[in-house]
Amino acid sequence: APEESGTFPSLRQALDVTKGAVEIGDEGPFTIDDFRVPGDPRLIRAAPGCRPVIQIDGPSLEAVRKQPGVVTLSNKSLILESIDLVVNVRDLSLNQRALFHCEGAQLTLRNCTITIVNLAHAPFTFLRADDPSGRPSRIRIERGLLRGDVASLFELKRGPTALVVARAVLAKRLS
């Protein structure tokens, strides 16, 4: 049974576990339309020898469609390690105008590749930190690659934000 073995038949079911690490032991590609991550803190990483590809499709749940980001973190901690994320902006809801939206959150992307497909040049941001209540956000991007057509890489709005980019390539397509 999945509960006993710690393995799950889908990425969605693995993400629904509210504590601990999710280790992905396959290359995929995996398709998910809802990248909500309950619980805190969370680590999602590749198993040794694997490099999983996760394609994020447009959300089917109304609650997810209303979120400001594809991955919205409010007062949560998330680490993604050795994962390849692919998102096509065309498939998202009109509310989702950032890949990562942080409100008093901690986000670490380590050894990840992020590909943003945006053929229509829609206004889209890689990462937005915006907390009206003023909670600090801490974002760390290390040894990664971000590529795609975005209006901006980072929007640092309300609330203090610490942003560290170390040994990463950020390739914003120039329109």
Tab-separated table of C-alpha atoms in Angstrom:
chain	number	residue	atom	x	y	z
A	1	ALA	CA	0.000	0.000	0.000
A	2	PRO	CA	1.273	3.535	-0.697
A	3	GLU	CA	0.953	4.550	2.965
A	4	GLU	CA	3.198	1.694	4.086
A	5	SER	CA	5.862	1.828	1.407
A	6	GLY	CA	6.223	5.589	1.140
A	7	THR	CA	5.646	5.393	-2.615
A	8	PHE	CA	2.694	6.954	-4.369
A	9	PRO	CA	1.057	6.307	-7.721
A	10	SER	CA	0.990	10.023	-8.632
A	11	LEU	CA	2.910	13.193	-7.921
A	12	ARG	CA	-0.305	14.862	-6.699
A	13	GLN	CA	-0.788	12.188	-4.013
A	14	ALA	CA	2.840	12.518	-2.916
A	15	LEU	CA	2.514	16.311	-2.624
A	16	ASP	CA	-0.650	15.930	-0.528
A	17	VAL	CA	1.368	14.374	2.316
A	18	THR	CA	1.717	17.206	4.819
A	19	LYS	CA	5.201	16.550	6.145
A	20	GLY	CA	8.628	15.360	5.152
A	21	ALA	CA	10.392	15.028	1.846
A	22	VAL	CA	9.089	13.893	-1.518
A	23	GLU	CA	11.784	12.067	-3.447
A	24	ILE	CA	10.997	11.455	-7.100
A	25	GLY	CA	12.572	8.231	-8.360
A	26	ASP	CA	11.724	8.492	-12.057
A	27	GLU	CA	12.477	10.826	-14.953
A	28	GLY	CA	8.848	11.435	-15.880
A	29	PRO	CA	7.739	13.591	-17.448
A	30	PHE	CA	5.128	14.149	-14.777
A	31	THR	CA	2.138	16.373	-15.450
A	32	ILE	CA	0.419	18.255	-12.663
A	33	ASP	CA	-2.229	20.974	-12.806
A	34	ASP	CA	-2.096	21.938	-9.141
A	35	PHE	CA	1.264	22.588	-7.503
A	36	ARG	CA	-0.152	23.279	-4.043
A	37	VAL	CA	2.164	21.958	-1.355
A	38	PRO	CA	0.462	21.524	2.024
A	39	GLY	CA	2.489	21.334	5.202
A	40	ASP	CA	5.652	23.104	6.201
A	41	PRO	CA	8.573	22.781	5.601
A	42	ARG	CA	8.649	20.712	2.414
A	43	LEU	CA	11.487	19.288	0.351
A	44	ILE	CA	10.844	17.940	-3.147
A	45	ARG	CA	13.922	16.393	-4.740
A	46	ALA	CA	15.156	13.950	-7.312
A	47	ALA	CA	16.275	10.532	-6.161
A	48	PRO	CA	19.958	9.787	-6.797
A	49	GLY	CA	20.555	9.187	-10.500
A	50	CYS	CA	17.229	10.729	-11.568
A	51	ARG	CA	16.381	14.082	-13.119
A	52	PRO	CA	12.562	14.346	-13.070
A	53	VAL	CA	10.723	16.652	-15.455
A	54	ILE	CA	7.508	18.173	-14.102
A	55	GLN	CA	5.186	19.892	-16.561
A	56	ILE	CA	2.720	22.232	-14.895
A	57	ASP	CA	-0.581	22.407	-16.778
A	58	GLY	CA	-3.421	24.872	-16.365
A	59	PRO	CA	-5.314	24.430	-13.095
A	60	SER	CA	-8.675	22.703	-13.025
A	61	LEU	CA	-9.623	23.625	-9.421
A	62	GLU	CA	-11.180	27.069	-9.018
A	63	ALA	CA	-9.250	27.690	-5.774
A	64	VAL	CA	-5.980	27.141	-7.646
A	65	ARG	CA	-7.116	29.270	-10.607
A	66	LYS	CA	-7.590	32.220	-8.208
A	67	GLN	CA	-4.042	32.044	-6.818
A	68	PRO	CA	-1.631	34.826	-7.899
A	69	GLY	CA	1.119	32.314	-8.659
A	70	VAL	CA	1.438	28.865	-10.124
A	71	VAL	CA	3.229	27.966	-6.886
A	72	THR	CA	1.878	30.258	-4.151
A	73	LEU	CA	3.666	30.061	-0.823
A	74	SER	CA	2.108	31.915	2.085
A	75	ASN	CA	4.135	31.621	5.293
A	76	LYS	CA	5.592	28.303	4.055
A	77	SER	CA	9.003	26.837	3.359
A	78	LEU	CA	9.703	24.914	0.140
A	79	ILE	CA	12.932	23.468	-1.255
A	80	LEU	CA	13.065	22.093	-4.804
A	81	GLU	CA	16.230	20.153	-5.615
A	82	SER	CA	17.395	18.728	-8.977
A	83	ILE	CA	13.980	19.136	-10.617
A	84	ASP	CA	13.187	20.371	-14.139
A	85	LEU	CA	9.985	22.455	-14.194
A	86	VAL	CA	8.237	23.381	-17.436
A	87	VAL	CA	5.262	25.748	-17.583
A	88	ASN	CA	3.392	27.131	-20.588
A	89	VAL	CA	1.880	30.514	-19.696
A	90	ARG	CA	-0.868	29.983	-22.292
A	91	ASP	CA	-2.323	27.187	-20.140
A	92	LEU	CA	-2.586	29.216	-16.920
A	93	SER	CA	-5.503	31.176	-15.519
A	94	LEU	CA	-5.541	34.958	-15.924
A	95	ASN	CA	-4.837	35.374	-12.184
A	96	GLN	CA	-1.613	33.362	-12.303
A	97	ARG	CA	0.904	35.980	-13.416
A	98	ALA	CA	3.966	34.574	-11.625
A	99	LEU	CA	5.523	31.141	-11.449
A	100	PHE	CA	6.414	31.572	-7.764
A	101	HIS	CA	4.463	33.942	-5.511
A	102	CYS	CA	5.916	34.312	-2.001
A	103	GLU	CA	4.126	35.889	0.957
A	104	GLY	CA	6.355	35.619	4.021
A	105	ALA	CA	7.830	32.439	2.566
A	106	GLN	CA	11.141	30.668	2.265
A	107	LEU	CA	11.910	29.244	-1.177
A	108	THR	CA	15.088	27.455	-2.236
A	109	LEU	CA	15.698	26.244	-5.787
A	110	ARG	CA	18.840	24.102	-5.873
A	111	ASN	CA	20.188	22.592	-9.095
A	112	CYS	CA	16.851	23.140	-10.879
A	113	THR	CA	16.029	24.035	-14.466
A	114	ILE	CA	12.961	26.212	-15.017
A	115	THR	CA	11.559	26.612	-18.536
A	116	ILE	CA	8.808	29.173	-19.131
A	117	VAL	CA	7.082	28.941	-22.517
A	118	ASN	CA	5.338	32.231	-23.324
A	119	LEU	CA	4.856	32.533	-27.080
A	120	ALA	CA	2.207	35.258	-26.753
A	121	HIS	CA	4.539	37.409	-24.593
A	122	ALA	CA	1.876	37.648	-21.858
A	123	PRO	CA	2.895	39.638	-18.768
A	124	PHE	CA	4.449	36.961	-16.573
A	125	THR	CA	7.048	37.030	-13.808
A	126	PHE	CA	9.358	34.268	-12.673
A	127	LEU	CA	9.182	35.210	-8.974
A	128	ARG	CA	7.097	37.722	-7.037
A	129	ALA	CA	7.556	38.464	-3.341
A	130	ASP	CA	4.607	40.467	-2.053
A	131	ASP	CA	3.295	40.303	1.501
A	132	PRO	CA	0.821	43.035	2.507
A	133	SER	CA	1.281	42.117	6.192
A	134	GLY	CA	5.030	42.769	5.962
A	135	ARG	CA	6.359	39.280	6.707
A	136	PRO	CA	9.845	38.718	5.275
A	137	SER	CA	10.482	36.340	2.388
A	138	ARG	CA	13.773	34.534	1.825
A	139	ILE	CA	14.556	33.227	-1.645
A	140	ARG	CA	17.689	31.333	-2.678
A	141	ILE	CA	18.461	30.149	-6.211
A	142	GLU	CA	21.665	28.162	-6.558
A	143	ARG	CA	23.264	26.144	-9.363
A	144	GLY	CA	20.239	26.504	-11.603
A	145	LEU	CA	19.016	27.587	-14.985
A	146	LEU	CA	15.986	29.767	-15.621
A	147	ARG	CA	15.036	30.323	-19.233
A	148	GLY	CA	12.024	31.719	-20.979
A	149	ASP	CA	10.072	34.730	-22.052
A	150	VAL	CA	9.037	36.715	-18.996
A	151	ALA	CA	8.172	40.380	-18.496
A	152	SER	CA	10.371	40.389	-15.394
A	153	LEU	CA	12.491	37.894	-13.509
A	154	PHE	CA	11.795	39.290	-10.040
A	155	GLU	CA	9.114	41.552	-8.573
A	156	LEU	CA	9.992	42.466	-5.004
A	157	LYS	CA	7.020	44.359	-3.647
A	158	ARG	CA	5.639	44.677	-0.093
A	159	GLY	CA	7.488	43.131	2.833
A	160	PRO	CA	11.244	42.694	3.247
A	161	THR	CA	12.832	40.193	0.860
A	162	ALA	CA	16.245	38.551	0.928
A	163	LEU	CA	17.128	37.228	-2.530
A	164	VAL	CA	20.323	35.274	-3.204
A	165	VAL	CA	21.250	34.007	-6.660
A	166	ALA	CA	24.435	31.913	-6.596
A	167	ARG	CA	26.009	30.097	-9.559
A	168	ALA	CA	22.836	30.289	-11.620
A	169	VAL	CA	22.069	31.319	-15.182
A	170	LEU	CA	19.036	33.518	-15.709
A	171	ALA	CA	18.286	33.706	-19.424
A	172	LYS	CA	15.384	36.078	-19.973
A	173	ARG	CA	14.352	36.177	-23.588
A	174	LEU	CA	14.543	39.695	-24.949
A	175	SER	CA	11.432	40.625	-26.894
